[in-house]
Amino acid sequence: MSQNIFQQACLVQLATSCWQGSKALAPAIIESRFKGKESDWLSGRKFLVNPESLGPIKAVVARARTFLERSALPFPVKGLTLVPKEMLTRIDEGLKEIKDEFLAEVGEFVAGYEDERDIAEKSLADLFCGADYPIDIRPKFRFEWRFFTLDLPGRSRILPAEVYEREKQKFQAMMEETREMAMAALREEFAGIVSHMAERLSGEEDGKPKRFKSSMLQKMHDFLDSFDDRNLFNDESLAELVVQARTIVSDLSPEALRENQKLRNRISSRVGKLAHAIDKTMEDLPRRKIRLAA
């Protein structure tokens, strides 16, 4: 594998935090006060606010993670994602939009924070403790990211020769792991989209063909549109299957599939064959984990 992968890509680190809104309780308190029974506010932990009030914020964070997974590639160091250079602007702008949603949801929560605290005081009774509640809650929420590059360690006066050789081997192993993870991720994502599409096209509900939604076809187009940029490691086997998929869904509409049963049957057959071919490529993937420790 080329050691110059970072001439074609960089890394992004997304850092988020969300106030948990709960605090652990000693098992003795749960047992003595509630005889082992849980309540809406007590389940080994006491909820400082209604968990649903934090749900929208956590949902935005989850959407940001999903956005990165679908737009970039995995990397064998936790918290880092590999971003093809052609996708940098799209990812940066996408994260900016999601951050705006995050800040809006945080603003909604902050606006109702005192009310949530009052509700908790009534619900928790003597287990309520004002010290559990930050006076300024906003700093408990964070959403930020940064891009940076990585390269093979260069010889220097700092690293002894044996350390340099060890770090060089570790870096090369990490790059090989990156290649394997990236290929696996693209194949698995594509397999999931195609298999779901095949299932909807061939399956029935109450004796009628299953509904084929526009969002399913859009998901396929999104993958196909970004594939060339994300295929950093030139997975030729997958590229051939992507060409077949483009031919199948070209000029295809959900309306046509719903109204023309012959067309649906024909597309179902082709998608089924494509799903089988993708499953075969999954068998060729290596499953190896590297060790980055010295």
GROMACS .gro file of C-alpha atoms in nm:
model
  294
    1MET     CA    1   0.000   0.000   0.000
    2SER     CA    2   0.121   0.351  -0.076
    3GLN     CA    3   0.278   0.533   0.215
    4ASN     CA    4   0.152   0.860   0.064
    5ILE     CA    5  -0.212   0.809   0.159
    6PHE     CA    6  -0.207   1.141   0.341
    7GLN     CA    7  -0.141   1.317   0.013
    8GLN     CA    8  -0.493   1.205  -0.074
    9ALA     CA    9  -0.662   1.235   0.265
   10CYS     CA   10  -0.640   1.376   0.613
   11LEU     CA   11  -0.790   1.295   0.951
   12VAL     CA   12  -1.083   1.455   1.129
   13GLN     CA   13  -1.149   1.438   1.501
   14LEU     CA   14  -1.501   1.515   1.616
   15ALA     CA   15  -1.526   1.600   1.986
   16THR     CA   16  -1.865   1.630   2.152
   17SER     CA   17  -1.992   1.638   2.507
   18CYS     CA   18  -2.340   1.642   2.657
   19TRP     CA   19  -2.436   1.681   3.018
   20GLN     CA   20  -2.549   1.337   3.135
   21GLY     CA   21  -2.823   1.469   3.359
   22SER     CA   22  -2.793   1.179   3.602
   23LYS     CA   23  -2.591   1.067   3.901
   24ALA     CA   24  -2.513   0.725   4.044
   25LEU     CA   25  -2.682   0.624   4.367
   26ALA     CA   26  -2.540   0.388   4.624
   27PRO     CA   27  -2.708   0.045   4.597
   28ALA     CA   28  -2.799   0.068   4.965
   29ILE     CA   29  -3.012   0.377   4.898
   30ILE     CA   30  -3.208   0.206   4.622
   31GLU     CA   31  -3.259  -0.104   4.836
   32SER     CA   32  -3.355   0.073   5.157
   33ARG     CA   33  -3.571   0.347   5.007
   34PHE     CA   34  -3.742   0.155   4.730
   35LYS     CA   35  -3.692  -0.212   4.822
   36GLY     CA   36  -3.522  -0.287   4.493
   37LYS     CA   37  -3.800  -0.140   4.279
   38GLU     CA   38  -3.712   0.106   4.008
   39SER     CA   39  -3.905   0.420   3.923
   40ASP     CA   40  -3.913   0.666   3.637
   41TRP     CA   41  -3.649   0.875   3.811
   42LEU     CA   42  -3.445   0.604   3.985
   43SER     CA   43  -3.272   0.311   3.820
   44GLY     CA   44  -2.941   0.265   3.995
   45ARG     CA   45  -2.895   0.630   3.910
   46LYS     CA   46  -3.108   0.930   3.981
   47PHE     CA   47  -3.210   1.141   3.687
   48LEU     CA   48  -3.138   1.508   3.750
   49VAL     CA   49  -3.373   1.608   3.469
   50ASN     CA   50  -3.620   1.423   3.252
   51PRO     CA   51  -3.398   1.218   3.013
   52GLU     CA   52  -3.625   1.313   2.723
   53SER     CA   53  -3.520   1.677   2.761
   54LEU     CA   54  -3.165   1.581   2.658
   55GLY     CA   55  -3.278   1.342   2.386
   56PRO     CA   56  -3.279   1.595   2.098
   57ILE     CA   57  -2.922   1.702   2.177
   58LYS     CA   58  -2.796   1.344   2.186
   59ALA     CA   59  -2.983   1.273   1.862
   60VAL     CA   60  -2.793   1.552   1.686
   61VAL     CA   61  -2.462   1.411   1.809
   62ALA     CA   62  -2.559   1.066   1.684
   63ARG     CA   63  -2.650   1.217   1.347
   64ALA     CA   64  -2.308   1.382   1.326
   65ARG     CA   65  -2.137   1.048   1.388
   66THR     CA   66  -2.351   0.882   1.124
   67PHE     CA   67  -2.276   1.164   0.881
   68LEU     CA   68  -1.902   1.103   0.923
   69GLU     CA   69  -1.941   0.728   0.884
   70ARG     CA   70  -2.127   0.769   0.556
   71SER     CA   71  -1.910   1.047   0.417
   72ALA     CA   72  -1.560   0.937   0.516
   73LEU     CA   73  -1.370   0.619   0.606
   74PRO     CA   74  -1.278   0.443   0.930
   75PHE     CA   75  -0.932   0.475   1.084
   76PRO     CA   76  -0.773   0.234   1.333
   77VAL     CA   77  -0.717   0.497   1.600
   78LYS     CA   78  -1.024   0.562   1.814
   79GLY     CA   79  -1.183   0.902   1.763
   80LEU     CA   80  -1.027   0.964   1.421
   81THR     CA   81  -1.186   0.935   1.077
   82LEU     CA   82  -1.008   0.932   0.741
   83VAL     CA   83  -1.134   1.201   0.503
   84PRO     CA   84  -1.056   1.198   0.129
   85LYS     CA   85  -0.940   1.544   0.023
   86GLU     CA   86  -1.225   1.574  -0.228
   87MET     CA   87  -1.471   1.534   0.061
   88LEU     CA   88  -1.312   1.791   0.295
   89THR     CA   89  -1.531   2.086   0.203
   90ARG     CA   90  -1.848   1.878   0.205
   91ILE     CA   91  -1.770   1.731   0.546
   92ASP     CA   92  -1.667   2.064   0.696
   93GLU     CA   93  -1.985   2.231   0.573
   94GLY     CA   94  -2.197   1.936   0.684
   95LEU     CA   95  -2.053   1.949   1.034
   96LYS     CA   96  -2.115   2.325   1.047
   97GLU     CA   97  -2.483   2.268   0.967
   98ILE     CA   98  -2.511   1.995   1.229
   99LYS     CA   99  -2.335   2.216   1.485
  100ASP     CA  100  -2.596   2.485   1.424
  101GLU     CA  101  -2.865   2.226   1.502
  102PHE     CA  102  -2.671   2.117   1.811
  103LEU     CA  103  -2.646   2.474   1.943
  104ALA     CA  104  -3.015   2.533   1.874
  105GLU     CA  105  -3.111   2.223   2.074
  106VAL     CA  106  -2.874   2.322   2.355
  107GLY     CA  107  -3.036   2.666   2.359
  108GLU     CA  108  -3.378   2.504   2.397
  109PHE     CA  109  -3.255   2.295   2.686
  110VAL     CA  110  -3.085   2.588   2.859
  111ALA     CA  111  -3.403   2.793   2.829
  112GLY     CA  112  -3.599   2.526   3.013
  113TYR     CA  113  -3.322   2.421   3.253
  114GLU     CA  114  -3.467   2.592   3.561
  115ASP     CA  115  -3.809   2.442   3.495
  116GLU     CA  116  -3.653   2.097   3.457
  117ARG     CA  117  -3.473   2.151   3.788
  118ASP     CA  118  -3.799   2.241   3.960
  119ILE     CA  119  -3.969   1.930   3.826
  120ALA     CA  120  -3.678   1.717   3.945
  121GLU     CA  121  -3.697   1.868   4.293
  122LYS     CA  122  -4.059   1.760   4.324
  123SER     CA  123  -3.996   1.414   4.174
  124LEU     CA  124  -3.682   1.330   4.371
  125ALA     CA  125  -3.809   1.469   4.703
  126ASP     CA  126  -3.542   1.433   4.971
  127LEU     CA  127  -3.299   1.279   4.721
  128PHE     CA  128  -3.286   1.611   4.540
  129CYS     CA  129  -2.956   1.798   4.587
  130GLY     CA  130  -2.908   2.146   4.446
  131ALA     CA  131  -2.531   2.093   4.430
  132ASP     CA  132  -2.586   1.836   4.152
  133TYR     CA  133  -2.696   2.116   3.919
  134PRO     CA  134  -2.433   2.342   3.758
  135ILE     CA  135  -2.519   2.710   3.785
  136ASP     CA  136  -2.407   2.760   3.425
  137ILE     CA  137  -2.511   2.452   3.233
  138ARG     CA  138  -2.412   2.564   2.882
  139PRO     CA  139  -2.037   2.478   2.912
  140LYS     CA  140  -2.141   2.116   2.969
  141PHE     CA  141  -2.219   2.092   2.599
  142ARG     CA  142  -1.953   2.090   2.328
  143PHE     CA  143  -1.940   2.024   1.955
  144GLU     CA  144  -1.614   2.084   1.767
  145TRP     CA  145  -1.384   1.920   1.517
  146ARG     CA  146  -1.038   1.960   1.372
  147PHE     CA  147  -0.851   1.833   1.069
  148PHE     CA  148  -0.489   1.726   1.073
  149THR     CA  149  -0.244   1.516   0.875
  150LEU     CA  150  -0.019   1.229   0.962
  151ASP     CA  151   0.294   1.100   0.794
  152LEU     CA  152   0.563   0.838   0.825
  153PRO     CA  153   0.801   0.936   1.106
  154GLY     CA  154   1.111   1.097   0.962
  155ARG     CA  155   1.459   1.034   1.083
  156SER     CA  156   1.565   1.292   1.338
  157ARG     CA  157   1.810   1.355   1.613
  158ILE     CA  158   1.531   1.300   1.866
  159LEU     CA  159   1.448   0.937   1.785
  160PRO     CA  160   1.716   0.674   1.841
  161ALA     CA  161   1.758   0.441   1.542
  162GLU     CA  162   1.583   0.147   1.706
  163VAL     CA  163   1.288   0.365   1.811
  164TYR     CA  164   1.261   0.508   1.461
  165GLU     CA  165   1.252   0.161   1.304
  166ARG     CA  166   0.987   0.047   1.550
  167GLU     CA  167   0.770   0.354   1.487
  168LYS     CA  168   0.813   0.314   1.114
  169GLN     CA  169   0.690  -0.046   1.130
  170LYS     CA  170   0.397   0.054   1.348
  171PHE     CA  171   0.302   0.333   1.108
  172GLN     CA  172   0.317   0.102   0.807
  173ALA     CA  173   0.107  -0.158   0.991
  174MET     CA  174  -0.146   0.111   1.078
  175MET     CA  175  -0.169   0.216   0.713
  176GLU     CA  176  -0.232  -0.143   0.610
  177GLU     CA  177  -0.501  -0.170   0.875
  178THR     CA  178  -0.650   0.154   0.743
  179ARG     CA  179  -0.667   0.005   0.393
  180GLU     CA  180  -0.839  -0.309   0.519
  181MET     CA  181  -1.086  -0.117   0.734
  182ALA     CA  182  -1.172   0.125   0.453
  183MET     CA  183  -1.236  -0.152   0.202
  184ALA     CA  184  -1.445  -0.346   0.452
  185ALA     CA  185  -1.649  -0.039   0.546
  186LEU     CA  186  -1.736   0.046   0.186
  187ARG     CA  187  -1.825  -0.311   0.099
  188GLU     CA  188  -2.037  -0.354   0.411
  189GLU     CA  189  -2.217  -0.025   0.356
  190PHE     CA  190  -2.288  -0.110  -0.006
  191ALA     CA  191  -2.398  -0.463   0.086
  192GLY     CA  192  -2.642  -0.325   0.341
  193ILE     CA  193  -2.799  -0.083   0.096
  194VAL     CA  194  -2.829  -0.340  -0.183
  195SER     CA  195  -2.958  -0.623   0.038
  196HIS     CA  196  -3.224  -0.394   0.189
  197MET     CA  197  -3.324  -0.283  -0.160
  198ALA     CA  198  -3.346  -0.646  -0.275
  199GLU     CA  199  -3.558  -0.739   0.027
  200ARG     CA  200  -3.804  -0.457  -0.035
  201LEU     CA  201  -3.833  -0.536  -0.405
  202SER     CA  202  -3.892  -0.910  -0.362
  203GLY     CA  203  -4.085  -0.919  -0.035
  204GLU     CA  204  -4.458  -0.899   0.031
  205GLU     CA  205  -4.678  -0.763   0.308
  206ASP     CA  206  -5.036  -0.889   0.338
  207GLY     CA  207  -5.010  -1.044  -0.007
  208LYS     CA  208  -4.896  -0.718  -0.168
  209PRO     CA  209  -4.548  -0.605  -0.274
  210LYS     CA  210  -4.364  -0.421   0.000
  211ARG     CA  211  -4.359  -0.045  -0.028
  212PHE     CA  212  -4.049   0.092  -0.196
  213LYS     CA  213  -3.965   0.435  -0.052
  214SER     CA  214  -3.789   0.720  -0.229
  215SER     CA  215  -3.543   0.744   0.062
  216MET     CA  216  -3.411   0.398  -0.017
  217LEU     CA  217  -3.328   0.491  -0.374
  218GLN     CA  218  -3.178   0.820  -0.253
  219LYS     CA  219  -2.951   0.633  -0.014
  220MET     CA  220  -2.825   0.424  -0.305
  221HIS     CA  221  -2.760   0.734  -0.516
  222ASP     CA  222  -2.578   0.903  -0.227
  223PHE     CA  223  -2.344   0.606  -0.195
  224LEU     CA  224  -2.281   0.585  -0.569
  225ASP     CA  225  -2.217   0.960  -0.597
  226SER     CA  226  -1.954   0.958  -0.322
  227PHE     CA  227  -1.795   0.623  -0.403
  228ASP     CA  228  -1.519   0.741  -0.637
  229ASP     CA  229  -1.393   0.992  -0.381
  230ARG     CA  230  -1.413   0.742  -0.093
  231ASN     CA  231  -1.251   0.456  -0.285
  232LEU     CA  232  -0.903   0.571  -0.181
  233PHE     CA  233  -0.753   0.225  -0.200
  234ASN     CA  234  -0.880   0.140  -0.547
  235ASP     CA  235  -1.103  -0.154  -0.461
  236GLU     CA  236  -1.146  -0.275  -0.820
  237SER     CA  237  -1.385  -0.558  -0.732
  238LEU     CA  238  -1.623  -0.322  -0.559
  239ALA     CA  239  -1.583  -0.059  -0.831
  240GLU     CA  240  -1.709  -0.309  -1.088
  241LEU     CA  241  -2.017  -0.379  -0.879
  242VAL     CA  242  -2.077  -0.007  -0.833
  243VAL     CA  243  -2.083   0.031  -1.212
  244GLN     CA  244  -2.350  -0.240  -1.227
  245ALA     CA  245  -2.553  -0.064  -0.959
  246ARG     CA  246  -2.535   0.265  -1.145
  247THR     CA  247  -2.671   0.093  -1.455
  248ILE     CA  248  -2.955  -0.065  -1.258
  249VAL     CA  249  -3.078   0.251  -1.083
  250SER     CA  250  -3.013   0.493  -1.368
  251ASP     CA  251  -3.339   0.678  -1.446
  252LEU     CA  252  -3.522   0.453  -1.199
  253SER     CA  253  -3.802   0.601  -0.989
  254PRO     CA  254  -3.999   0.464  -0.693
  255GLU     CA  255  -4.320   0.550  -0.875
  256ALA     CA  256  -4.225   0.332  -1.171
  257LEU     CA  257  -4.145   0.040  -0.940
  258ARG     CA  258  -4.479   0.076  -0.767
  259GLU     CA  259  -4.683   0.104  -1.086
  260ASN     CA  260  -4.503  -0.140  -1.319
  261GLN     CA  261  -4.483  -0.493  -1.178
  262LYS     CA  262  -4.281  -0.625  -1.473
  263LEU     CA  263  -4.021  -0.354  -1.420
  264ARG     CA  264  -4.018  -0.429  -1.048
  265ASN     CA  265  -3.962  -0.800  -1.113
  266ARG     CA  266  -3.679  -0.729  -1.356
  267ILE     CA  267  -3.505  -0.484  -1.121
  268SER     CA  268  -3.559  -0.721  -0.829
  269SER     CA  269  -3.380  -0.998  -1.017
  270ARG     CA  270  -3.086  -0.776  -1.106
  271VAL     CA  271  -3.055  -0.635  -0.756
  272GLY     CA  272  -3.072  -0.985  -0.611
  273LYS     CA  273  -2.783  -1.098  -0.830
  274LEU     CA  274  -2.589  -0.786  -0.732
  275ALA     CA  275  -2.647  -0.857  -0.362
  276HIS     CA  276  -2.514  -1.210  -0.408
  277ALA     CA  277  -2.204  -1.081  -0.587
  278ILE     CA  278  -2.135  -0.832  -0.306
  279ASP     CA  279  -2.170  -1.107  -0.047
  280LYS     CA  280  -1.901  -1.302  -0.232
  281THR     CA  281  -1.660  -1.007  -0.213
  282MET     CA  282  -1.711  -0.992   0.164
  283GLU     CA  283  -1.556  -1.336   0.195
  284ASP     CA  284  -1.227  -1.207   0.058
  285LEU     CA  285  -1.179  -0.941   0.324
  286PRO     CA  286  -0.901  -0.995   0.578
  287ARG     CA  287  -0.992  -0.949   0.943
  288ARG     CA  288  -0.676  -0.842   1.117
  289LYS     CA  289  -0.617  -0.606   1.405
  290ILE     CA  290  -0.288  -0.432   1.466
  291ARG     CA  291  -0.131  -0.341   1.797
  292LEU     CA  292  -0.012   0.018   1.822
  293ALA     CA  293   0.153  -0.025   2.159
  294ALA     CA  294   0.531  -0.050   2.180
   0.00000   0.00000   0.00000
